[in-house]
Short mmCIF file of C-alpha atoms in Angstrom, two decimals:
data_model
loop_
_atom_site.label_atom_id
_atom_site.label_comp_id
_atom_site.label_asym_id
_atom_site.label_seq_id
_atom_site.Cartn_x
_atom_site.Cartn_y
_atom_site.Cartn_z
CA MET I 183 121.14 -29.91 45.45
CA ARG I 184 121.55 -29.26 41.75
CA LEU I 185 118.61 -29.68 39.44
CA VAL I 186 119.24 -32.26 36.73
CA ASP I 187 118.47 -31.22 33.15
CA GLN I 188 117.55 -33.56 30.38
CA ALA I 189 120.19 -33.89 27.69
CA HIS I 190 119.67 -31.49 24.82
CA THR I 191 121.21 -32.40 21.48
CA GLY I 192 120.74 -29.04 19.77
CA SER I 193 118.74 -25.86 19.54
CA GLY I 194 117.08 -26.14 16.14
CA PRO I 195 113.56 -27.09 15.08
CA GLU I 196 114.41 -30.77 15.27
CA GLU I 197 115.33 -30.50 18.93
CA LEU I 198 112.15 -28.51 19.67
CA LEU I 199 110.04 -31.13 17.95
CA ARG I 200 111.81 -33.92 19.84
CA LEU I 201 111.20 -32.21 23.18
CA LYS I 202 107.53 -31.64 22.46
CA LEU I 203 106.98 -35.19 21.29
CA ALA I 204 108.74 -36.48 24.40
CA ALA I 205 106.56 -34.27 26.58
CA ARG I 206 103.45 -35.65 24.93
CA GLU I 207 104.53 -39.27 25.27
CA GLY I 208 105.66 -38.96 28.90
CA THR I 209 108.77 -40.25 30.60
CA ASP I 210 107.62 -43.82 31.27
CA PRO I 211 106.95 -45.89 28.13
CA THR I 212 104.64 -48.19 30.10
CA ALA I 213 102.59 -45.43 31.76
CA THR I 214 100.23 -44.98 28.81
CA ALA I 215 99.53 -48.72 28.67
CA LYS I 216 98.82 -48.74 32.40
CA GLN I 217 96.39 -45.85 31.99
CA HIS I 218 94.57 -47.64 29.19
CA ALA I 219 94.46 -50.86 31.20
CA LYS I 220 92.42 -49.01 33.84
CA GLY I 221 89.89 -47.99 31.21
CA LYS I 222 91.24 -44.43 31.22
CA LEU I 223 92.54 -42.19 28.47
CA THR I 224 95.61 -39.99 28.62
CA ALA I 225 95.38 -36.24 29.10
CA TYR I 226 96.05 -35.53 25.43
CA GLU I 227 93.55 -38.16 24.26
CA ARG I 228 90.89 -36.59 26.46
CA ILE I 229 91.57 -33.11 25.12
CA GLU I 230 91.29 -34.42 21.56
CA LEU I 231 87.84 -35.82 22.34
CA LEU I 232 86.67 -32.63 24.02
CA LEU I 233 87.83 -30.08 21.44
CA ASP I 234 87.19 -29.67 17.74
CA PRO I 235 89.79 -31.58 15.68
CA GLY I 236 93.07 -29.72 15.28
CA SER I 237 92.00 -26.73 17.38
CA PHE I 238 94.11 -27.27 20.52
CA THR I 239 96.87 -24.77 21.31
CA GLU I 240 99.04 -25.85 24.22
CA ILE I 241 100.94 -23.47 26.46
CA GLU I 242 103.77 -24.10 28.90
CA GLN I 243 104.35 -27.60 27.57
CA LEU I 244 108.05 -27.36 28.45
CA ARG I 245 107.44 -26.17 32.02
CA ARG I 246 109.26 -28.18 34.71
CA HIS I 247 109.27 -28.03 38.51
CA ARG I 248 112.20 -26.68 40.51
CA ALA I 249 111.73 -28.72 43.68
CA THR I 250 114.63 -30.49 45.38
CA GLY I 251 114.86 -33.27 47.92
CA PHE I 252 113.36 -36.76 48.00
CA GLY I 253 114.90 -37.39 44.58
CA MET I 254 112.80 -34.68 42.91
CA GLU I 255 115.83 -32.93 41.42
CA ALA I 256 116.42 -35.98 39.24
CA ARG I 257 112.80 -36.23 38.07
CA ARG I 258 111.85 -33.13 36.12
CA PRO I 259 109.49 -34.13 33.28
CA HIS I 260 108.12 -31.51 30.95
CA THR I 261 104.47 -30.36 31.52
CA ASP I 262 104.92 -31.17 35.24
CA GLY I 263 101.87 -33.40 35.07
CA VAL I 264 99.25 -31.01 33.67
CA VAL I 265 98.41 -30.09 30.06
CA THR I 266 97.04 -26.57 29.59
CA GLY I 267 95.77 -24.62 26.59
CA TRP I 268 92.73 -23.65 24.57
CA GLY I 269 90.79 -24.77 21.54
CA THR I 270 87.23 -24.68 20.24
CA VAL I 271 84.03 -26.61 20.88
CA HIS I 272 81.52 -26.22 18.04
CA GLY I 273 83.69 -23.34 16.84
CA ARG I 274 83.62 -21.41 20.14
CA ARG I 275 86.75 -20.88 22.25
CA VAL I 276 87.17 -22.97 25.39
CA PHE I 277 90.10 -23.17 27.82
CA VAL I 278 91.05 -26.56 29.20
CA TYR I 279 93.52 -28.14 31.56
CA ALA I 280 94.01 -31.88 32.04
CA HIS I 281 95.93 -33.69 34.75
CA ASP I 282 98.37 -36.25 33.34
CA PHE I 283 98.24 -39.21 35.70
CA ARG I 284 101.32 -40.69 34.02
CA ILE I 285 103.46 -37.97 35.63
CA PHE I 286 103.61 -37.90 39.44
CA GLY I 287 100.12 -39.45 39.43
CA GLY I 288 98.76 -36.07 38.32
CA ALA I 289 99.66 -34.65 41.76
CA LEU I 290 99.78 -30.87 42.06
CA GLY I 291 103.03 -29.06 42.75
CA GLU I 292 104.14 -25.44 42.48
CA ALA I 293 104.81 -25.33 38.72
CA HIS I 294 101.74 -27.48 38.04
CA ALA I 295 99.55 -25.04 39.99
CA GLU I 296 101.05 -21.96 38.34
CA LYS I 297 100.20 -23.37 34.92
CA ILE I 298 96.57 -23.77 36.00
CA HIS I 299 96.52 -20.27 37.53
CA LYS I 300 97.79 -18.84 34.25
CA LEU I 301 95.11 -20.63 32.25
CA MET I 302 92.31 -19.60 34.61
CA ASP I 303 93.41 -15.98 34.36
CA LEU I 304 93.42 -16.17 30.57
CA ALA I 305 89.93 -17.68 30.53
CA ALA I 306 88.61 -14.89 32.75
CA ALA I 307 90.40 -12.14 30.80
CA THR I 308 89.08 -13.34 27.44
CA GLY I 309 85.61 -14.32 28.69
CA ALA I 310 85.63 -18.00 27.69
CA PRO I 311 84.50 -21.18 29.48
CA LEU I 312 86.98 -23.27 31.48
CA VAL I 313 86.92 -27.07 31.51
CA SER I 314 89.11 -29.05 33.92
CA LEU I 315 89.80 -32.73 33.24
CA ASN I 316 90.64 -34.04 36.70
CA ASP I 317 92.71 -37.17 37.29
CA GLY I 318 95.18 -36.49 40.08
CA ALA I 319 96.37 -37.75 43.42
CA GLY I 320 96.01 -34.47 45.27
CA ALA I 321 98.87 -32.33 46.55
CA ARG I 322 102.43 -33.38 45.73
CA ILE I 323 103.71 -34.44 49.14
CA GLN I 324 107.38 -33.94 48.17
CA GLU I 325 106.76 -30.19 47.71
CA GLY I 326 105.04 -29.75 51.06
CA VAL I 327 103.01 -26.66 51.84
CA THR I 328 103.94 -25.04 48.52
CA ALA I 329 101.62 -27.51 46.82
CA LEU I 330 98.80 -26.67 49.21
CA ALA I 331 99.23 -22.98 48.46
CA GLY I 332 98.77 -23.84 44.79
CA TYR I 333 95.30 -25.17 45.59
CA GLY I 334 94.50 -21.94 47.38
CA GLY I 335 95.22 -20.01 44.18
CA ILE I 336 92.91 -22.28 42.23
CA PHE I 337 90.09 -21.93 44.75
CA ARG I 338 90.41 -18.14 44.76
CA ARG I 339 90.16 -18.03 40.98
CA ASN I 340 87.23 -20.49 40.97
CA THR I 341 85.41 -18.13 43.30
CA ARG I 342 86.36 -14.97 41.44
CA ASN I 343 85.26 -16.47 38.12
CA SER I 344 82.00 -17.84 39.53
CA GLY I 345 79.10 -16.39 37.58
CA VAL I 346 81.52 -14.74 35.13
CA ILE I 347 82.53 -17.67 32.93
CA PRO I 348 81.13 -21.21 32.91
CA GLN I 349 83.38 -23.57 34.88
CA ILE I 350 82.99 -27.30 34.25
CA SER I 351 84.84 -30.00 36.19
CA VAL I 352 85.14 -33.45 34.64
CA MET I 353 86.21 -36.14 37.08
CA LEU I 354 88.10 -38.87 35.25
CA GLY I 355 90.11 -40.34 38.10
CA PRO I 356 90.66 -39.84 41.83
CA SER I 357 90.25 -36.44 43.48
CA ALA I 358 91.05 -36.49 47.17
CA GLY I 359 91.52 -33.94 49.92
CA GLY I 360 91.83 -30.33 48.82
CA ALA I 361 91.65 -31.38 45.17
CA ALA I 362 87.92 -32.09 45.61
CA TYR I 363 87.08 -28.49 46.42
CA SER I 364 87.80 -26.94 43.04
CA PRO I 365 85.12 -29.12 41.38
CA ALA I 366 82.76 -28.24 44.24
CA LEU I 367 83.27 -24.54 43.42
CA SER I 368 82.57 -25.00 39.70
CA ASP I 369 79.20 -24.77 37.95
CA PHE I 370 78.92 -28.39 36.81
CA VAL I 371 80.58 -31.68 37.79
CA PHE I 372 80.75 -34.73 35.51
CA MET I 373 81.85 -38.15 36.79
CA VAL I 374 82.58 -41.56 35.20
CA ARG I 375 81.51 -44.77 36.90
CA GLY I 376 84.26 -47.08 38.07
CA THR I 377 87.18 -44.71 37.52
CA SER I 378 86.39 -41.41 39.23
CA GLN I 379 86.10 -40.81 42.98
CA MET I 380 85.89 -37.70 45.13
CA PHE I 381 86.37 -37.53 48.89
CA VAL I 382 88.02 -35.30 51.47
CA THR I 383 89.42 -38.23 53.49
CA GLY I 384 90.04 -41.61 51.88
CA PRO I 385 88.93 -45.08 52.99
CA ASP I 386 92.11 -45.74 55.01
CA VAL I 387 91.69 -42.56 57.05
CA VAL I 388 87.98 -43.25 57.57
CA ALA I 389 88.79 -46.76 58.82
CA ALA I 390 91.54 -45.51 61.14
CA VAL I 391 89.44 -42.75 62.69
CA THR I 392 85.92 -44.21 62.76
CA GLY I 393 86.43 -47.94 62.24
CA GLU I 394 84.09 -47.87 59.24
CA GLN I 395 85.13 -50.08 56.31
CA VAL I 396 84.36 -48.73 52.86
CA GLY I 397 85.88 -48.89 49.39
CA HIS I 398 86.82 -45.97 47.15
CA ASP I 399 83.63 -46.18 45.08
CA GLY I 400 81.46 -46.76 48.14
CA LEU I 401 82.90 -43.67 49.77
CA GLY I 402 83.05 -41.25 46.87
CA GLY I 403 82.21 -42.96 43.60
CA ALA I 404 80.13 -41.51 40.79
CA ASP I 405 76.79 -43.00 41.84
CA VAL I 406 77.33 -41.96 45.47
CA HIS I 407 77.71 -38.35 44.43
CA ALA I 408 74.97 -38.51 41.79
CA THR I 409 72.27 -39.95 44.05
CA GLY I 410 73.39 -39.27 47.63
CA SER I 411 75.51 -36.18 48.11
CA GLY I 412 74.44 -34.22 45.04
CA VAL I 413 78.07 -33.30 44.25
CA ALA I 414 77.90 -34.78 40.72
CA HIS I 415 75.50 -33.24 38.21
CA PHE I 416 76.08 -35.84 35.48
CA VAL I 417 77.30 -39.47 35.51
CA HIS I 418 78.47 -41.58 32.57
CA ASP I 419 79.69 -45.11 31.97
CA ASP I 420 82.73 -44.13 29.89
CA GLU I 421 84.91 -41.15 29.12
CA GLU I 422 83.84 -40.85 25.50
CA SER I 423 80.13 -40.33 26.25
CA CYS I 424 81.04 -38.10 29.19
CA LEU I 425 83.13 -35.72 27.08
CA GLU I 426 80.49 -35.72 24.34
CA ASP I 427 77.95 -34.46 26.87
CA VAL I 428 80.41 -31.81 28.07
CA ARG I 429 80.53 -30.57 24.48
CA TYR I 430 76.72 -30.54 24.34
CA LEU I 431 76.45 -28.64 27.63
CA LEU I 432 78.88 -26.01 26.32
CA SER I 433 76.61 -25.54 23.29
CA LEU I 434 73.82 -24.51 25.70
CA LEU I 435 75.87 -21.98 27.68
CA PRO I 436 77.10 -18.49 26.83
CA ALA I 437 80.84 -17.85 26.78
CA ASN I 438 80.49 -15.49 29.72
CA ASN I 439 78.01 -13.46 31.74
CA ARG I 440 77.97 -10.60 29.22
CA GLU I 441 76.61 -12.76 26.42
CA LEU I 442 73.48 -14.76 25.69
CA ALA I 443 73.46 -18.50 25.15
CA PRO I 444 73.86 -19.53 21.47
CA TYR I 445 70.70 -19.36 19.39
CA HIS I 446 69.94 -22.25 17.04
CA PRO I 447 66.99 -21.93 14.65
CA ALA I 448 64.44 -24.65 15.31
CA ASP I 449 62.50 -26.69 12.77
CA ASP I 450 59.89 -27.20 15.49
CA PRO I 451 57.27 -24.42 14.95
CA ALA I 452 57.06 -21.91 17.79
CA ASP I 453 53.25 -21.94 17.56
CA ARG I 454 52.98 -25.73 17.60
CA ARG I 455 49.92 -26.77 19.57
CA THR I 456 50.34 -29.17 22.47
CA PRO I 457 47.01 -31.02 22.85
CA ALA I 458 48.85 -34.07 24.22
CA LEU I 459 49.27 -32.19 27.50
CA LEU I 460 45.57 -32.69 28.20
CA ASP I 461 46.17 -36.45 28.36
CA LEU I 462 49.57 -36.33 30.04
CA VAL I 463 48.39 -34.40 33.10
CA PRO I 464 45.46 -36.07 34.97
CA ALA I 465 42.66 -33.83 36.16
CA ASP I 466 42.69 -35.56 39.54
CA PRO I 467 45.24 -33.57 41.61
CA ASN I 468 46.21 -36.70 43.54
CA ARG I 469 47.21 -38.76 40.52
CA ALA I 470 50.90 -38.84 39.59
CA TYR I 471 52.39 -38.30 36.13
CA ASP I 472 55.86 -37.78 34.67
CA MET I 473 56.69 -34.09 34.34
CA ARG I 474 59.49 -34.97 31.91
CA ALA I 475 56.83 -35.82 29.33
CA VAL I 476 55.32 -32.36 29.80
CA ILE I 477 58.71 -30.70 29.31
CA ALA I 478 59.30 -32.78 26.17
CA GLU I 479 56.04 -31.44 24.70
CA LEU I 480 57.14 -27.85 25.34
CA ALA I 481 60.79 -28.08 24.23
CA ASP I 482 62.05 -27.82 20.66
CA ASP I 483 61.97 -31.33 19.18
CA GLY I 484 61.38 -32.74 22.67
CA GLU I 485 65.07 -32.39 23.60
CA GLN I 486 66.04 -31.69 27.21
CA PHE I 487 69.34 -31.80 29.10
CA GLU I 488 68.54 -32.60 32.70
CA VAL I 489 70.82 -31.54 35.55
CA HIS I 490 71.05 -33.70 38.69
CA SER I 491 68.67 -36.28 37.20
CA SER I 492 69.31 -38.82 40.00
CA TRP I 493 69.40 -36.49 43.01
CA ALA I 494 66.38 -34.79 44.63
CA THR I 495 64.14 -36.43 42.04
CA ASN I 496 61.04 -34.64 43.33
CA ILE I 497 62.11 -31.58 41.35
CA LEU I 498 63.41 -31.34 37.80
CA CYS I 499 66.02 -28.87 36.56
CA THR I 500 66.67 -29.03 32.85
CA LEU I 501 68.00 -26.97 29.96
CA VAL I 502 65.95 -26.90 26.77
CA ARG I 503 65.56 -24.77 23.70
CA MET I 504 62.24 -23.06 23.05
CA GLY I 505 61.95 -21.28 19.73
CA GLY I 506 65.69 -21.81 19.32
CA HIS I 507 66.60 -20.01 22.56
CA VAL I 508 68.08 -21.79 25.59
CA THR I 509 65.70 -21.82 28.55
CA GLY I 510 66.05 -23.23 32.06
CA ILE I 511 63.07 -25.16 33.37
CA VAL I 512 62.37 -25.85 37.04
CA ALA I 513 59.47 -28.23 37.60
CA ASN I 514 57.91 -30.22 40.41
CA GLN I 515 57.93 -33.96 39.67
CA PRO I 516 54.67 -35.63 40.86
CA MET I 517 56.22 -39.06 40.20
CA SER I 518 58.54 -38.57 43.20
CA MET I 519 57.19 -37.65 46.65
CA ALA I 520 54.14 -36.14 44.90
CA GLY I 521 56.38 -33.24 43.86
CA ALA I 522 56.64 -31.85 47.39
CA LEU I 523 59.59 -29.61 48.18
CA ASP I 524 62.15 -30.91 50.67
CA ILE I 525 65.67 -29.97 51.73
CA HIS I 526 67.50 -31.47 48.77
CA ALA I 527 64.96 -30.28 46.19
CA SER I 528 65.25 -26.74 47.51
CA GLU I 529 69.05 -26.83 47.30
CA LYS I 530 69.04 -28.36 43.82
CA ALA I 531 66.59 -25.85 42.37
CA ALA I 532 68.22 -22.87 44.09
CA ARG I 533 71.60 -23.69 42.60
CA PHE I 534 70.07 -24.13 39.14
CA VAL I 535 68.17 -20.84 39.34
CA GLN I 536 71.36 -19.03 40.37
CA MET I 537 73.27 -20.58 37.46
CA CYS I 538 70.60 -19.55 34.95
CA ASP I 539 70.50 -16.03 36.36
CA ALA I 540 74.29 -15.70 36.26
CA PHE I 541 74.45 -16.69 32.59
CA ASN I 542 71.40 -14.84 31.24
CA ILE I 543 69.24 -17.92 30.72
CA PRO I 544 65.51 -17.24 31.19
CA ILE I 545 63.62 -19.46 33.64
CA VAL I 546 60.26 -21.17 33.19
CA THR I 547 58.82 -22.74 36.36
CA LEU I 548 56.21 -25.50 36.01
CA VAL I 549 54.25 -25.71 39.25
CA ASP I 550 52.36 -28.69 40.61
CA VAL I 551 53.26 -28.71 44.28
CA PRO I 552 51.32 -29.94 47.33
CA GLY I 553 53.57 -28.06 49.74
CA PHE I 554 56.75 -28.65 51.70
CA LEU I 555 57.40 -32.21 52.81
CA PRO I 556 56.34 -32.56 56.47
CA GLY I 557 58.36 -34.54 58.98
CA ILE I 558 60.65 -34.33 61.98
CA SER I 559 63.75 -35.09 59.89
CA GLN I 560 62.93 -32.23 57.54
CA GLU I 561 62.37 -29.73 60.35
CA HIS I 562 65.45 -30.80 62.28
CA GLY I 563 67.47 -30.88 59.05
CA GLY I 564 66.70 -27.22 58.45
CA ILE I 565 63.94 -27.14 55.85
CA ILE I 566 63.27 -23.52 56.82
CA ARG I 567 66.85 -22.55 56.05
CA HIS I 568 67.16 -24.69 52.93
CA GLY I 569 63.77 -23.72 51.57
CA ALA I 570 64.81 -20.10 51.98
CA LYS I 571 67.71 -20.76 49.59
CA LEU I 572 65.27 -21.36 46.74
CA LEU I 573 63.19 -18.37 47.77
CA TYR I 574 66.31 -16.18 47.84
CA ALA I 575 67.49 -17.46 44.46
CA TYR I 576 64.20 -16.61 42.75
CA CYS I 577 63.83 -13.23 44.44
CA ASN I 578 67.39 -12.31 43.46
CA ALA I 579 67.12 -13.42 39.82
CA THR I 580 66.82 -10.70 37.19
CA VAL I 581 66.51 -12.86 34.05
CA PRO I 582 63.08 -13.29 32.43
CA ARG I 583 60.94 -15.48 34.71
CA ILE I 584 57.64 -17.15 33.84
CA SER I 585 55.65 -19.47 36.07
CA LEU I 586 52.92 -21.84 34.94
CA ILE I 587 50.58 -23.59 37.38
CA LEU I 588 49.50 -26.92 35.91
CA ARG I 589 47.31 -28.24 38.75
CA LYS I 590 47.81 -27.51 42.43
CA ALA I 591 49.92 -24.88 44.17
CA TYR I 592 49.51 -25.01 47.93
CA GLY I 593 50.87 -23.03 50.83
CA GLY I 594 54.35 -21.62 51.16
CA ALA I 595 55.61 -23.90 48.40
CA TYR I 596 53.38 -22.01 45.95
CA ILE I 597 55.02 -18.75 46.96
CA VAL I 598 58.53 -20.20 46.73
CA MET I 599 57.98 -21.70 43.26
CA ASP I 600 58.37 -18.30 41.58
CA SER I 601 54.93 -16.89 42.22
CA ARG I 602 53.98 -13.40 41.10
CA SER I 603 54.56 -12.10 44.61
CA VAL I 604 58.27 -12.99 44.56
CA GLY I 605 58.87 -11.37 41.19
CA ALA I 606 57.83 -13.65 38.34
CA ASP I 607 57.43 -11.43 35.27
CA LEU I 608 54.43 -13.43 34.06
CA ALA I 609 52.30 -16.07 35.74
CA PHE I 610 49.96 -18.37 33.85
CA ALA I 611 47.67 -21.19 34.94
CA TRP I 612 45.76 -24.01 33.31
CA PRO I 613 41.99 -24.18 33.86
CA ALA I 614 42.37 -27.02 36.39
CA ASN I 615 44.61 -24.96 38.68
CA GLU I 616 44.09 -24.92 42.44
CA ILE I 617 45.96 -22.14 44.25
CA ALA I 618 45.32 -22.15 47.98
CA VAL I 619 46.83 -22.07 51.43
CA MET I 620 46.21 -25.81 51.58
CA GLY I 621 44.03 -28.49 50.02
CA ALA I 622 40.26 -28.14 50.39
CA GLU I 623 40.01 -31.13 52.74
CA GLY I 624 42.62 -29.78 55.14
CA ALA I 625 41.22 -26.26 55.01
CA ALA I 626 37.67 -27.44 55.73
CA ASN I 627 38.88 -29.49 58.70
CA VAL I 628 40.46 -26.37 60.20
CA ILE I 629 37.81 -23.75 59.41
CA PHE I 630 34.74 -25.88 60.13
CA ARG I 631 36.19 -28.02 62.92
CA ARG I 632 33.41 -27.23 65.39
CA GLN I 633 30.56 -27.67 62.94
CA ILE I 634 31.92 -31.02 61.80
CA ALA I 635 32.47 -32.25 65.38
CA GLU I 636 28.95 -31.28 66.49
CA ALA I 637 27.16 -32.66 63.43
CA ASP I 638 25.04 -35.82 63.57
CA ASP I 639 26.75 -36.95 60.37
CA PRO I 640 30.32 -35.52 60.48
CA GLU I 641 31.38 -37.05 57.18
CA ALA I 642 28.44 -35.59 55.27
CA VAL I 643 29.02 -32.15 56.80
CA ARG I 644 32.74 -32.40 56.05
CA ALA I 645 32.01 -33.25 52.39
CA THR I 646 29.63 -30.29 52.16
CA MET I 647 32.17 -27.90 53.69
CA VAL I 648 34.96 -29.16 51.42
CA LYS I 649 32.75 -28.55 48.40
CA GLU I 650 31.86 -25.06 49.68
CA TYR I 651 35.49 -24.12 50.31
CA ARG I 652 36.51 -25.36 46.88
CA GLN I 653 33.73 -23.39 45.18
CA GLU I 654 34.48 -20.20 47.09
CA LEU I 655 38.28 -20.05 47.20
CA MET I 656 39.70 -22.68 44.86
CA HIS I 657 37.81 -22.37 41.61
CA PRO I 658 40.02 -22.08 38.51
CA TYR I 659 39.54 -18.33 38.06
CA TYR I 660 39.91 -17.22 41.68
CA ALA I 661 43.61 -16.40 41.25
CA ALA I 662 43.03 -14.62 37.94
CA GLU I 663 40.26 -12.47 39.43
CA ARG I 664 42.69 -11.26 42.10
CA GLY I 665 45.65 -10.69 39.79
CA LEU I 666 47.71 -13.59 41.10
CA VAL I 667 48.04 -14.96 37.58
CA ASP I 668 48.14 -13.00 34.34
CA ASP I 669 46.01 -15.40 32.35
CA VAL I 670 44.37 -18.80 32.41
CA ILE I 671 45.46 -20.54 29.21
CA ASP I 672 44.45 -23.56 27.16
CA PRO I 673 47.02 -26.34 27.74
CA ALA I 674 47.12 -26.92 23.99
CA GLU I 675 48.48 -23.37 23.53
CA THR I 676 51.12 -23.61 26.26
CA ARG I 677 54.21 -23.80 24.03
CA ALA I 678 53.08 -20.90 21.87
CA VAL I 679 52.22 -18.74 24.89
CA LEU I 680 55.55 -19.41 26.60
CA ILE I 681 57.67 -18.77 23.51
CA ASP I 682 55.79 -15.56 22.71
CA SER I 683 56.16 -14.37 26.32
CA LEU I 684 59.87 -15.19 26.40
CA ALA I 685 60.36 -13.24 23.16
CA MET I 686 58.71 -10.20 24.75
CA LEU I 687 60.83 -10.51 27.90
CA ARG I 688 64.08 -10.79 25.96
CA ALA I 689 64.31 -6.99 26.14
CA LYS I 690 63.90 -7.01 29.94
CA HIS I 691 66.38 -4.99 31.97
CA ALA I 692 66.44 -5.14 35.75
CA ASP I 693 68.96 -3.88 38.27
CA LEU I 694 69.65 -5.11 41.77
CA PRO I 695 70.20 -2.67 44.65
CA SER I 696 73.70 -1.25 45.00
CA ARG I 697 75.48 -3.54 47.46
CA LYS I 698 78.66 -5.55 47.84
CA HIS I 699 76.69 -8.81 47.82
CA GLY I 700 73.70 -10.35 49.53
CA ASN I 701 73.84 -12.67 52.51
CA PRO I 702 71.85 -15.70 51.33
CA PRO I 703 70.77 -18.43 53.78
CA GLN I 704 73.33 -21.25 54.00
#
């Protein structure tokens, strides 16, 4: 079959301009209106929101597919359903590709995939972030296995670029089958409620195979992935606010793994005292409080950009600036499950620690942890394996690492939360800290079991033994006396101590053993 060309009326600048305008407007005059009617923007409109005004340079706009059969030879629109190029965000170069749902439903074919491959290679070669604006129907069925091979090239480049340049996937429409795996391989995933979905098999297939009835949003909508699966890091109600937060995230990340994150001078004094922390954190280790309020006291101007805010809520992972420098904070959240570590919390924190380490972002760990969450479901779900992911991530990280124990730090969870023994560069504690194998009550019940059982008044003996154990092994300076923490600090001086310590560690250099790669627990 012969490929059908569009009619060309000349070869001058006017013809070039006509072709490029036609490519931007699409082949179907009603397609843009249909896109808007769904509450969605076009590919070009999205790029204009993401990038600085007038900074976008498009490449391969006139690319067309060469497929034949099923009427494809008569349908050869320019761009082939994906817009690729680069521009700037806050003056820094960023590469971007955006599926154009108006053309073949944004489905990926051979030419479409090759455009993305080209852009990903350019981003890696120049050391600049890559943002994908996803709104496509998966592989282009008319092109068969060639389309699937195009996904393989994307996945390979996602993996090769992992930890080299920031990769951000923005889900602005459907992403089904193989198309869902590129976002899963990227560093961050944004989703928009009501318009974006991700799933490997759609509702019709699920119903046919399992008999389960579910809608697109119920199967793979934004809130499902933000609160249940953990696939989505950020969720928004509209595309405009979503893309604005993508711009903000880019301002917190370096261009590549050879650079540091951008520094922004802060009006907030580095030596600002934080006496409010004394009221925010209760002295009673069993009383809950919101760790976000603690982080706000420590961060420049109280600003924090939380990752996975609705998933694994018993641990917080957030990017802040301290003294103008970007810092990653990992913190137990006593407001959720008392801050205990479980399977999802371990996975969430491990991934965040690895991201910070890959992109030269120092890590501050705020510790208030009663231990790992007990339970049959946790043990059978593999808490040993998943908890080891967080342990591995910390032990493998070479960026500056500081841990601060606010109240309690019990058992193996204390070790995992970046203790001195797993390589924290500096460890601090507040005067109310309790570092122990377990709480005093539990320890006394184990150590003095016989004495308590044989006593005339077991409760009185138990209370005495708990007090003795706490005085002997859990007093505030026990850890400092044995070198487990570098200093016990006044909570009101916490911000100043952390910023000063981070400044010292900025000159840190650490090498990992020579090896192809580690074999982390999965």
